[in-house]
mmCIF file of C-alpha atoms and ligand atoms in Angstrom:
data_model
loop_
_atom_site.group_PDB
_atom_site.id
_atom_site.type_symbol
_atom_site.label_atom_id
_atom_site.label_comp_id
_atom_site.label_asym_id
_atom_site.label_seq_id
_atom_site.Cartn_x
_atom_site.Cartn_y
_atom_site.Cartn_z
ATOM 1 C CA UNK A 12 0.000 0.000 0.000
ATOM 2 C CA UNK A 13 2.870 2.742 1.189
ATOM 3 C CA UNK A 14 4.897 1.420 -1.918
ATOM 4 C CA UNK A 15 2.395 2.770 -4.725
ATOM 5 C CA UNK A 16 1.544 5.678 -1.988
ATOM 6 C CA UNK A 17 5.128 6.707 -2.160
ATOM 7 C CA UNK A 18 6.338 6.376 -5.738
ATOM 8 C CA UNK A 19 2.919 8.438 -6.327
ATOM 9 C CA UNK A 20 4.084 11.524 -3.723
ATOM 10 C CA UNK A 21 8.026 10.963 -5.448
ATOM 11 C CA UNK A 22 6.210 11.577 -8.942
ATOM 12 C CA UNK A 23 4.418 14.756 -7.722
ATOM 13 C CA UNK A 24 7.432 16.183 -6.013
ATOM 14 C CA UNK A 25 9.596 15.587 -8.872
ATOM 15 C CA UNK A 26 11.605 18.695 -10.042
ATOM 16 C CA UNK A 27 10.421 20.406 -6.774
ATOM 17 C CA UNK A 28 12.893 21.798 -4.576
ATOM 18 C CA UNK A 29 13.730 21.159 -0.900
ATOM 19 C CA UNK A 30 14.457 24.496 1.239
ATOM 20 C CA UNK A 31 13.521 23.395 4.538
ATOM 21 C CA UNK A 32 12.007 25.984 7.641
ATOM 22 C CA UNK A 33 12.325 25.709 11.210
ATOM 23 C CA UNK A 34 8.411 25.540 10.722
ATOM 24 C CA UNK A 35 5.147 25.817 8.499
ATOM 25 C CA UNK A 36 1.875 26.786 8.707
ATOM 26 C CA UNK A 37 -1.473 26.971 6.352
ATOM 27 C CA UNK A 38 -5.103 27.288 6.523
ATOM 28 C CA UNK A 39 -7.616 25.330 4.386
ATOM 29 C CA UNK A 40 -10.844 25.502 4.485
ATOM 30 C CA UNK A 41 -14.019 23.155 4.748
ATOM 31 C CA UNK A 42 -15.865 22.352 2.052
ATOM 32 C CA UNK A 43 -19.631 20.684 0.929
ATOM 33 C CA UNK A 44 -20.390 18.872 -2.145
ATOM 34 C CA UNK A 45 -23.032 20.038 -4.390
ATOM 35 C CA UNK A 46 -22.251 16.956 -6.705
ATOM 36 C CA UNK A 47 -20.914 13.910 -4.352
ATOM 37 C CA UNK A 48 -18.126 11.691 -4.336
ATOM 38 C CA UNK A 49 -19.242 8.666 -3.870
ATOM 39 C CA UNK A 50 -17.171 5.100 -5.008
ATOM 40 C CA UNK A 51 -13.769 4.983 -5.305
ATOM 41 C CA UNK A 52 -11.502 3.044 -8.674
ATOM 42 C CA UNK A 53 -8.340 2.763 -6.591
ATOM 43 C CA UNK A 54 -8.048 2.447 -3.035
ATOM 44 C CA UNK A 55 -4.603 3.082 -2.630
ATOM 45 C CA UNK A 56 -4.154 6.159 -4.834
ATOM 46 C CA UNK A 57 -7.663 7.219 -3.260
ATOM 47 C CA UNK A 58 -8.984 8.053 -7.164
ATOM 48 C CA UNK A 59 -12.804 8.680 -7.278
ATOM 49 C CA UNK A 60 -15.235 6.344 -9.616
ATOM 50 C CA UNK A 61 -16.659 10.384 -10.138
ATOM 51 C CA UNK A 62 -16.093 13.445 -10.667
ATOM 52 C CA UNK A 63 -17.752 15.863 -7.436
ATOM 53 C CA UNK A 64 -18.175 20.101 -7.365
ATOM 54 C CA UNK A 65 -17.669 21.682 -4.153
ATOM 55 C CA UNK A 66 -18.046 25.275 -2.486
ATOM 56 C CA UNK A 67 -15.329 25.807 0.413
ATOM 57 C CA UNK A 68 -16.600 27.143 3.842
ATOM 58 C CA UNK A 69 -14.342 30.874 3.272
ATOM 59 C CA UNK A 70 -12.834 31.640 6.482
ATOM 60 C CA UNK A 71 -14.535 28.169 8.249
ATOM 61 C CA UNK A 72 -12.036 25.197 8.184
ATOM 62 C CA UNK A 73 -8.682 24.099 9.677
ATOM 63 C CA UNK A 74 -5.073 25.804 10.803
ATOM 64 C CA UNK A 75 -2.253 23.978 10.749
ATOM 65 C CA UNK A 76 1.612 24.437 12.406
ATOM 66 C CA UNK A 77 4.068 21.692 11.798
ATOM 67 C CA UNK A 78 7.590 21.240 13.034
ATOM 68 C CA UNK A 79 10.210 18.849 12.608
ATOM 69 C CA UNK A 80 10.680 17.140 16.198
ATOM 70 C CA UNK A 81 12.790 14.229 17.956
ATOM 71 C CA UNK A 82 9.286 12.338 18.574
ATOM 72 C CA UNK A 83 5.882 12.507 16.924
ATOM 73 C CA UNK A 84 3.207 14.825 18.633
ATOM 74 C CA UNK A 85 -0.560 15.778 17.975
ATOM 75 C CA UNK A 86 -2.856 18.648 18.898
ATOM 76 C CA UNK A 87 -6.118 19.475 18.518
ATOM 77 C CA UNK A 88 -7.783 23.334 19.576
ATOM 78 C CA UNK A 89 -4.567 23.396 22.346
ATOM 79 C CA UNK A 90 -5.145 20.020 23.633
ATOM 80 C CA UNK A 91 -3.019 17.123 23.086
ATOM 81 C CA UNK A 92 -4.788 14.150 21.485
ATOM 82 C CA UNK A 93 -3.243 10.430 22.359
ATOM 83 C CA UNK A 94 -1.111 8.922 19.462
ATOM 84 C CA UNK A 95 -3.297 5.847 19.357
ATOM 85 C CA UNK A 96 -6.594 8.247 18.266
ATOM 86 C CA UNK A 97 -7.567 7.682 15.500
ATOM 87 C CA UNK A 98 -7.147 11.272 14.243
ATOM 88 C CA UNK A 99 -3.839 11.227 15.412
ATOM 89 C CA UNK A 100 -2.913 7.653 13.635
ATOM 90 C CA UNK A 101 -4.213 9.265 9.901
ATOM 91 C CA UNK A 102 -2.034 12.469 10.081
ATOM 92 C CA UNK A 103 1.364 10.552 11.231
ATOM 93 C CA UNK A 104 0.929 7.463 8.656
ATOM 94 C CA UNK A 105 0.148 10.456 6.286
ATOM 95 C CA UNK A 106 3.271 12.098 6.966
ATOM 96 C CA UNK A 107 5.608 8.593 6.963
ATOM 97 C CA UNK A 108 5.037 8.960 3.021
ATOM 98 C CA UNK A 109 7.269 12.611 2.917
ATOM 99 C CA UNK A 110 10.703 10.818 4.424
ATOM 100 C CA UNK A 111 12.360 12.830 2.111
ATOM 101 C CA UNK A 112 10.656 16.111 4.815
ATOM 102 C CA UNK A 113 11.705 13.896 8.213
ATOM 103 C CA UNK A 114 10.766 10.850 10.252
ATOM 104 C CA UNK A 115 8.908 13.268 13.324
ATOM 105 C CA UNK A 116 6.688 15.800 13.551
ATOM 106 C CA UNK A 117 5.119 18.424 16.073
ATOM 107 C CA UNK A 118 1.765 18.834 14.431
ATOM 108 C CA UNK A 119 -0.770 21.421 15.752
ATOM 109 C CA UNK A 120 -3.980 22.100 14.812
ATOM 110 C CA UNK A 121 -6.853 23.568 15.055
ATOM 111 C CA UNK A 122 -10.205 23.534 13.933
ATOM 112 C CA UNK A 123 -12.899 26.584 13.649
ATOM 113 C CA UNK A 124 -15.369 24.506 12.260
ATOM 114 C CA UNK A 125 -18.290 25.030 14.763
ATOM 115 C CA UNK A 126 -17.751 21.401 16.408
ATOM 116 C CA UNK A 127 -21.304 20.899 16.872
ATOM 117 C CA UNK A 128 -21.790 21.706 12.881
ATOM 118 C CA UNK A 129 -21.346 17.883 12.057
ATOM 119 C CA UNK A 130 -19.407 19.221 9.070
ATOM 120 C CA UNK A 131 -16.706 16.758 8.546
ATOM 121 C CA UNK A 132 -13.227 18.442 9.324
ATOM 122 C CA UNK A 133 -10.936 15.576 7.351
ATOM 123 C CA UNK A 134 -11.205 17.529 3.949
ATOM 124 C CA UNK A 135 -9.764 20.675 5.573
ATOM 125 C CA UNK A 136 -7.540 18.596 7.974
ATOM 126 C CA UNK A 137 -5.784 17.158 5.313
ATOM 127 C CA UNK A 138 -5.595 20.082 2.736
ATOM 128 C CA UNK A 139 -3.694 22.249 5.452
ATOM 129 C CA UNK A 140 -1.519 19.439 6.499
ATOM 130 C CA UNK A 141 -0.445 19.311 2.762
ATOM 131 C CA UNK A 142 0.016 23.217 2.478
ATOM 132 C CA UNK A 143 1.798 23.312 5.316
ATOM 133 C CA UNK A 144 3.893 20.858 4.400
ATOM 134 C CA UNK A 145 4.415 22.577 1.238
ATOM 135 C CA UNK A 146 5.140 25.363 3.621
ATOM 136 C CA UNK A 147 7.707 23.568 5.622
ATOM 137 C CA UNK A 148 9.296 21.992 2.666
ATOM 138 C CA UNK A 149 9.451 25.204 0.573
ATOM 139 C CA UNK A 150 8.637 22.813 -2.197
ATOM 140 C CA UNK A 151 6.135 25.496 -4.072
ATOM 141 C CA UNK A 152 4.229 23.237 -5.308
ATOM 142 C CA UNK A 153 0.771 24.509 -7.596
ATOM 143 C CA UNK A 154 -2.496 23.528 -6.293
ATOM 144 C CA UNK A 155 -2.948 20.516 -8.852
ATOM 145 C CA UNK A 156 0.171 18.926 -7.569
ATOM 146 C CA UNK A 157 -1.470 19.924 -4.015
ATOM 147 C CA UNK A 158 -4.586 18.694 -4.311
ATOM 148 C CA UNK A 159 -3.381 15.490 -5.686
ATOM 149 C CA UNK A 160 -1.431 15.182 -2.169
ATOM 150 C CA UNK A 161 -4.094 16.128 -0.105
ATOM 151 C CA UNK A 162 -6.064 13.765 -2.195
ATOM 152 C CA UNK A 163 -4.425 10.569 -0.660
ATOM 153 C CA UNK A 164 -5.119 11.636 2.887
ATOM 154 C CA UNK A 165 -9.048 12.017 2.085
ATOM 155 C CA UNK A 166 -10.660 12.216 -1.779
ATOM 156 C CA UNK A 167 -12.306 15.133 -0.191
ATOM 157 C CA UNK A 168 -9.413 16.952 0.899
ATOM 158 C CA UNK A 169 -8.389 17.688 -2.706
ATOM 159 C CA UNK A 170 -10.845 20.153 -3.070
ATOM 160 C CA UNK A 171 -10.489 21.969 0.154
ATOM 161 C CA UNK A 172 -7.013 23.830 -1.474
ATOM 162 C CA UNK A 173 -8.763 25.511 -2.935
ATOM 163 C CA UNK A 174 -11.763 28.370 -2.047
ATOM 164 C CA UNK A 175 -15.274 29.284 -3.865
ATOM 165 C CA UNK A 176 -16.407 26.990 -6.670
ATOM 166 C CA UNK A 177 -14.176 23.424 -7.028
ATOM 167 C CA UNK A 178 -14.518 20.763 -9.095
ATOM 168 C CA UNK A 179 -12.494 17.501 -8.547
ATOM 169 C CA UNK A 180 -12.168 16.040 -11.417
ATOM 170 C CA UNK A 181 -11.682 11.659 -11.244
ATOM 171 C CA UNK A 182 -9.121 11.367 -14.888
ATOM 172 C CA UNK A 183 -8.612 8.391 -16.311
ATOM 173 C CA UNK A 184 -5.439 7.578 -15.466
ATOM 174 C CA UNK A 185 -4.041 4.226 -13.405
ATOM 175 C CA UNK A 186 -1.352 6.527 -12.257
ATOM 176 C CA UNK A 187 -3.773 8.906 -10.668
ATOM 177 C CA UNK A 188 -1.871 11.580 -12.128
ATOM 178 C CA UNK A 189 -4.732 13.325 -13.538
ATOM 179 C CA UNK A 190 -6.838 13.173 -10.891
ATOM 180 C CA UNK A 191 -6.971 16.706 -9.452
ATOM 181 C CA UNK A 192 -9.211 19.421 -8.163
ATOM 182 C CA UNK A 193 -9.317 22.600 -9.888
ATOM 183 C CA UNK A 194 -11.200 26.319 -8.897
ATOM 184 C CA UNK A 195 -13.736 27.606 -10.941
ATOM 185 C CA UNK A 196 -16.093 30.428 -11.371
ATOM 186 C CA UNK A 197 -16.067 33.737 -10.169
ATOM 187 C CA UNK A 198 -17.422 34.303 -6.240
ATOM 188 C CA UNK A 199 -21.416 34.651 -5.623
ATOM 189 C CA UNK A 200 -22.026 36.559 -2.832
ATOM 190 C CA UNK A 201 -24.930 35.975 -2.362
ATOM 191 C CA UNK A 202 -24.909 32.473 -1.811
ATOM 192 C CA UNK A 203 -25.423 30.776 1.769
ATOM 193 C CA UNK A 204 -25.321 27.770 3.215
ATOM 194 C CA UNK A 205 -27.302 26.751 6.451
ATOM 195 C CA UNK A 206 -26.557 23.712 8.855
ATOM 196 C CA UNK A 207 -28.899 22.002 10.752
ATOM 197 C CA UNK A 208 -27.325 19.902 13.000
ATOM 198 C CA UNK A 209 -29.346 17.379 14.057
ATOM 199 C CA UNK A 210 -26.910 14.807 15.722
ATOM 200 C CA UNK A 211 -23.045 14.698 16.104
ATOM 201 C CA UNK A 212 -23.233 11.339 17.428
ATOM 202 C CA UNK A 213 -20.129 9.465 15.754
ATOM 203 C CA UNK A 214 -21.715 7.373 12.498
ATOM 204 C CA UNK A 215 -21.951 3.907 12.723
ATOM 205 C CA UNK A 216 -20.189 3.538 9.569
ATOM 206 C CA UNK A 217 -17.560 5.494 8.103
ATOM 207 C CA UNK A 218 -17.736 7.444 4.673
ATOM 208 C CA UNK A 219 -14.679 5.137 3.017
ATOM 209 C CA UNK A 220 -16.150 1.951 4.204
ATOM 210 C CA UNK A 221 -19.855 3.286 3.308
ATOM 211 C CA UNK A 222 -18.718 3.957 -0.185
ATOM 212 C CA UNK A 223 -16.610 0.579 -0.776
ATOM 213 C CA UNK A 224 -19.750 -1.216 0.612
ATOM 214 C CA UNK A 225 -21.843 1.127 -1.584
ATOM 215 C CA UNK A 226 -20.021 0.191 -5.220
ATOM 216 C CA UNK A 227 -19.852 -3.809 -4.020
ATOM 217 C CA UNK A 228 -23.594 -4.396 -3.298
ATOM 218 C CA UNK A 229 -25.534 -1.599 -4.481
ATOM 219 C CA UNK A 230 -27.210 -2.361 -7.727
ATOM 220 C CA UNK A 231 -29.064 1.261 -7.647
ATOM 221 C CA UNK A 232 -25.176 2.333 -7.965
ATOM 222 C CA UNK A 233 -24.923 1.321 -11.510
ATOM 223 C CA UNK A 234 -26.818 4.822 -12.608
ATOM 224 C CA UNK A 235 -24.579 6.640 -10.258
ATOM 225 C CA UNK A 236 -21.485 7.826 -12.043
ATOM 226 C CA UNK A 237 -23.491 9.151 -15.268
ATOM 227 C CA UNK A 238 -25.631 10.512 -13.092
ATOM 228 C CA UNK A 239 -22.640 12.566 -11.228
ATOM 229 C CA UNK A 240 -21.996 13.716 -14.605
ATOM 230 C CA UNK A 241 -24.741 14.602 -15.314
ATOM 231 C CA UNK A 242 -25.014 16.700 -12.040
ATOM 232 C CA UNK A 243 -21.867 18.636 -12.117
ATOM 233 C CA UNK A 244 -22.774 20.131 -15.888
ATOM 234 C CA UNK A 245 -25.660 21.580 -14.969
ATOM 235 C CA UNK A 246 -24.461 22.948 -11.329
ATOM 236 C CA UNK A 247 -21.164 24.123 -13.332
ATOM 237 C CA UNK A 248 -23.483 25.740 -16.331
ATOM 238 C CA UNK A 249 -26.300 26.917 -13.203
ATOM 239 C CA UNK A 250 -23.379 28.676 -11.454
ATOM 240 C CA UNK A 251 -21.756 30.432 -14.436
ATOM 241 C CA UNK A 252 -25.361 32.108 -15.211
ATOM 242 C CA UNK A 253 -25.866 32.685 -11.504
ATOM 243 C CA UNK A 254 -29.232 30.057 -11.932
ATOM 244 C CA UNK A 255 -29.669 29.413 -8.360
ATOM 245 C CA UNK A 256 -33.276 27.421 -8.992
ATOM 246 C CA UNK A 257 -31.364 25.131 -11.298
ATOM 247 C CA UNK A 258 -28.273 24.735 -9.142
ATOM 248 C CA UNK A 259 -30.481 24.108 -6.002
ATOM 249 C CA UNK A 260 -32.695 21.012 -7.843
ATOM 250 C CA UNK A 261 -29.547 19.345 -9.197
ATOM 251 C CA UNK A 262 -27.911 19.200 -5.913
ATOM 252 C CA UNK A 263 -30.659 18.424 -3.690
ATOM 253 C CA UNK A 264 -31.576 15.439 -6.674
ATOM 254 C CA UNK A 265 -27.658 14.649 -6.437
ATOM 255 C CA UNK A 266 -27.644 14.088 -2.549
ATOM 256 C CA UNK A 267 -30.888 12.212 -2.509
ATOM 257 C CA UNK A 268 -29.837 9.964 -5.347
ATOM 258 C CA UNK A 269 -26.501 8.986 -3.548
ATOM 259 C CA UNK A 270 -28.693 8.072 -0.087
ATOM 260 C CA UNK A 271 -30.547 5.963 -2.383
ATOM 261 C CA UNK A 272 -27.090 4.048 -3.565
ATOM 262 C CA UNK A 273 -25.995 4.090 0.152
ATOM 263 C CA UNK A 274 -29.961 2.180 1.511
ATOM 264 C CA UNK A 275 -29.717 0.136 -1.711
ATOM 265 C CA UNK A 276 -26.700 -1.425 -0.109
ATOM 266 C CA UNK A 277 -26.223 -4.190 1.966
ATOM 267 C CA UNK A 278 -26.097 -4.252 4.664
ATOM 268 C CA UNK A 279 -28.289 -1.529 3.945
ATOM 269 C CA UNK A 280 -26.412 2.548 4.876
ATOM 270 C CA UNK A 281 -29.120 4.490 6.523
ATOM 271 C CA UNK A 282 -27.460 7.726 7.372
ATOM 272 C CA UNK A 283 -30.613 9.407 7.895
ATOM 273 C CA UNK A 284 -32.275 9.521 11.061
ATOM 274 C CA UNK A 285 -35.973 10.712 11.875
ATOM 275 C CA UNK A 286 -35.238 14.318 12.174
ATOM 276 C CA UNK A 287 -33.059 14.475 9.162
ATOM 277 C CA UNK A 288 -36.361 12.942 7.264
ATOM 278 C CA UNK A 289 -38.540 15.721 9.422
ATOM 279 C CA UNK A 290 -36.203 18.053 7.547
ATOM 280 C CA UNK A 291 -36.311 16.885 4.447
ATOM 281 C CA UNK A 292 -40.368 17.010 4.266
ATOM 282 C CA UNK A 293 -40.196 20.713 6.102
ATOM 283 C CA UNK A 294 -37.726 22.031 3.001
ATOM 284 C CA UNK A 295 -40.201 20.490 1.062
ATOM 285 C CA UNK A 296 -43.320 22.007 2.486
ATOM 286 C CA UNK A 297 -41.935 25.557 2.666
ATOM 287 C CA UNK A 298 -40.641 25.244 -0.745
ATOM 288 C CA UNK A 299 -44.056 24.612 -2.216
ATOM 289 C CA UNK A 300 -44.654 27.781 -0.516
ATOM 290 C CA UNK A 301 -42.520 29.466 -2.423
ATOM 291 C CA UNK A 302 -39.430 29.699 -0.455
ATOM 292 C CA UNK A 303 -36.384 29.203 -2.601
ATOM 293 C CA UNK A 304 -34.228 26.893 -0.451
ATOM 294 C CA UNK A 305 -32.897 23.398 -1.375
ATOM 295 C CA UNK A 306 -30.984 20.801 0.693
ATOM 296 C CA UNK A 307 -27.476 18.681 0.656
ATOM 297 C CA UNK A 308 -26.510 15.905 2.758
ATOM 298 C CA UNK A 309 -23.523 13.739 3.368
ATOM 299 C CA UNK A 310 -22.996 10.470 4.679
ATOM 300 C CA UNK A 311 -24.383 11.742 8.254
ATOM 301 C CA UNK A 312 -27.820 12.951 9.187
ATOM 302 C CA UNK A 313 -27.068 16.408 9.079
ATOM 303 C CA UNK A 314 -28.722 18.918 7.117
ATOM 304 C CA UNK A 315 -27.512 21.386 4.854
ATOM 305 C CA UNK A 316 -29.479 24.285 2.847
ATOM 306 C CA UNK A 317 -29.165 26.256 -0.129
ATOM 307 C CA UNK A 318 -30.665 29.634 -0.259
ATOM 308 C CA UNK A 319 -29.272 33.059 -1.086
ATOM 309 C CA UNK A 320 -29.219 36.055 0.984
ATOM 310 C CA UNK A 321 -32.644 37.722 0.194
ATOM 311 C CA UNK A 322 -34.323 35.101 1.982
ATOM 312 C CA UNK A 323 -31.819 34.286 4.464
ATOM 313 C CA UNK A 324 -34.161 35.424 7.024
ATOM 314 C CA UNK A 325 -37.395 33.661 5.827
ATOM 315 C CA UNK A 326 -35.365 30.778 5.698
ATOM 316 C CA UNK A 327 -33.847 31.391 9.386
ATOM 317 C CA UNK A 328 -37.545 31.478 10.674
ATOM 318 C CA UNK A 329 -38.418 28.505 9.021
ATOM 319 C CA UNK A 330 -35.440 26.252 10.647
ATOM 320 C CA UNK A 331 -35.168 27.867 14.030
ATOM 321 C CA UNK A 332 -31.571 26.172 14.854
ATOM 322 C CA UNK A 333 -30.001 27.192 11.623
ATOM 323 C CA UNK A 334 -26.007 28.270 11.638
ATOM 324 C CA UNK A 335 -25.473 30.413 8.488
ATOM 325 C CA UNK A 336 -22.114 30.405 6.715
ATOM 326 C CA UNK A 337 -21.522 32.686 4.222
ATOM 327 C CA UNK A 338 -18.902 31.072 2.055
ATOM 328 C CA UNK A 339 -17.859 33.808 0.113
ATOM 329 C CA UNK A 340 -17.161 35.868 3.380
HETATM 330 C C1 DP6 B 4 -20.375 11.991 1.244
HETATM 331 O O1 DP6 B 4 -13.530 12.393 1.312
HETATM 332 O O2 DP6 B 4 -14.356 11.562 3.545
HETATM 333 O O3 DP6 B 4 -18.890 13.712 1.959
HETATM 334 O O4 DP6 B 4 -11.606 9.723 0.392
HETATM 335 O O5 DP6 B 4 -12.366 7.898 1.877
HETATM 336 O O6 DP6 B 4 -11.467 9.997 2.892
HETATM 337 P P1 DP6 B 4 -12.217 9.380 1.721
HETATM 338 O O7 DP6 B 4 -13.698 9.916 1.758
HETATM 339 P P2 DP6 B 4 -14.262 11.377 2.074
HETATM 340 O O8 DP6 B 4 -15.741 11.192 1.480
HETATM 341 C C2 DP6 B 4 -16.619 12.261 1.334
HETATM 342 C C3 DP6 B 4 -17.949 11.746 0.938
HETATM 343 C C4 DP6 B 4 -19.084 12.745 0.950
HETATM 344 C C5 DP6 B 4 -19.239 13.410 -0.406
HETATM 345 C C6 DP6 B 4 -18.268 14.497 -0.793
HETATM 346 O O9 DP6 B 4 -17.756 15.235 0.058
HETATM 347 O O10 DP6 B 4 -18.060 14.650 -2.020
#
């Protein structure tokens, strides 16, 4: 696994130089789908089965210090976290694949992510782990060849280099090497995203496993991946003409269609849980109102909406708990 992890990072870095600092720092931030990844082609290079779009969180995400030390260390908002955590076991084996950087590392980070947000904090983690290793390194490296790092930490983490509009594209390639995320599109200001967080109890069953379990069993995933396609053109074309109507339906439909993959699975992936599906039928019933809001969701039971600012505050009434992020600050 490490062998075809490693030759991958030594292709990337090629040609890139090594001026090493006493330390390095970056900040990525979060991001949400409006087209999902769902299914991966190749575990070990981590390359998707699709294509996904994203909007990154502006100033919401993760900070990252790292040092070169004499033995490893992890922390989390100020606290140190024990090496056998699992958060603390993904960033050190991600770091044993940059030898040519050192063997130890002092890694610090923190997190501004509202905790209780149930926004997942691996797709920032890992972006500013790789930019400030990139930092560190002084390897000045361009975002594809960063997002294709990130990219082996968590598929999602590619497109949290980058802010606004992102599209990871999945290539074609064996090699992964065309299997990047790229920015897109010129900010809209208006746009906002709301979370409803309706439980941060840990899932039952984690988004890599969910996925593998997803592509083995599901037959409903067959009309996935031209479906994804299908998706991201008309979010990509909805967002160029500023169409939010258009963009709202196709991610909503998007998100919907993967939980249908994930409960078409077995053992069967129900993510949801009754107040998620309270949720769903009260963006539903205030839409048919005439409210223009539309919903994502991830593999979790958290809700997210779509609206833009002129009816932030009908929407805010609507969904008393609401936490609104603007993501183009
Ligand atoms: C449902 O990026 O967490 O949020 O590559 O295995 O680390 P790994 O998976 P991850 O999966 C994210 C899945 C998703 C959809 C998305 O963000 O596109």
């Amino acid at each position: 696994m490490i062998d075809i992890q490693t030759q991958f990072v030594k292709n990337v870095l090629e040609g890139a130089g090594l001026s090493l600092k006493d330390s390095g720092s970056a900040f990525a931030p979060s991001n949400i789908a409006l087209s999902k990844y769902w299914g991966k082609r190749d575990p070990e290079l981590n390359l998707p089965i699709n294509s996904s779009l994203s909007i990154s969180l502006g100033n919401l995400g993760t900070k990252t210090k790292i040092r070169l030390a004499d033995a490893d260390s992890v922390s989390l908002n100020g606290t140190p976290v024990d090496l056998n955590d699992g958060f603390a076991i993904r960033t050190l084996e991600f770091l044993k694949l940059f030898p040519m950087v050192g063997t130890h590392f002092e890694v610090r980070t923190e997190n501004n992510i509202p905790t209780a947000a149930g926004l997942a904090s691996s797709a920032s983690g890992f972006a500013a782990l790789v930019l400030a290793l990139n930092d560190l390194a002084g390897w000045e490296l361009g975002g594809r060849m960063l997002s294709m790092l990130a990219r082996l930490g968590s598929g999602s983490a590619s497109r949290s280099i980058f802010e606004g509009f992102v599209q990871w594209h999945a290539g074609n390639c064996d090699d992964g090497s065309d299997s990047f995320a790229e920015p897109f599109s010129k900010p809209w200001n208006e746009f906002r995203i709301g979370i409803l967080e309706l439980s941060n109890a840990r899932k039952p069953v984690g988004s890599r496993d969910g996925m593998n379990r997803t592509v083995q069993t599901s037959e409903l995933y067959k009309s996935w991946p031209a479906q994804a396609n299908r998706d991201i053109e008309t979010i990509r074309t909805a967002i160029h003409t500023q169409d939010f109507p258009t963009l709202g339906k196709a991610a909503e439909n998007n998100a919907l269609a993967m939980h249908a993959t994930m409960m078409s699975a077995w053992p069967p992936l129900l993510y949801l849980q009754p107040e998620s599906i309270e949720m769903i039928h009260q963006v539903q019933r205030v839409r048919a109102e005439g409210l223009e809001v539309y919903l994502t969701i991830d593999a979790g039971p958290n809700i997210k909406l779509l609206f833009l600012e002129e009816n932030e505050s009908q929407v805010a009434a609507a969904f008393p708990r609401l936490q609104v992020i603007q993501p183009f600050g």
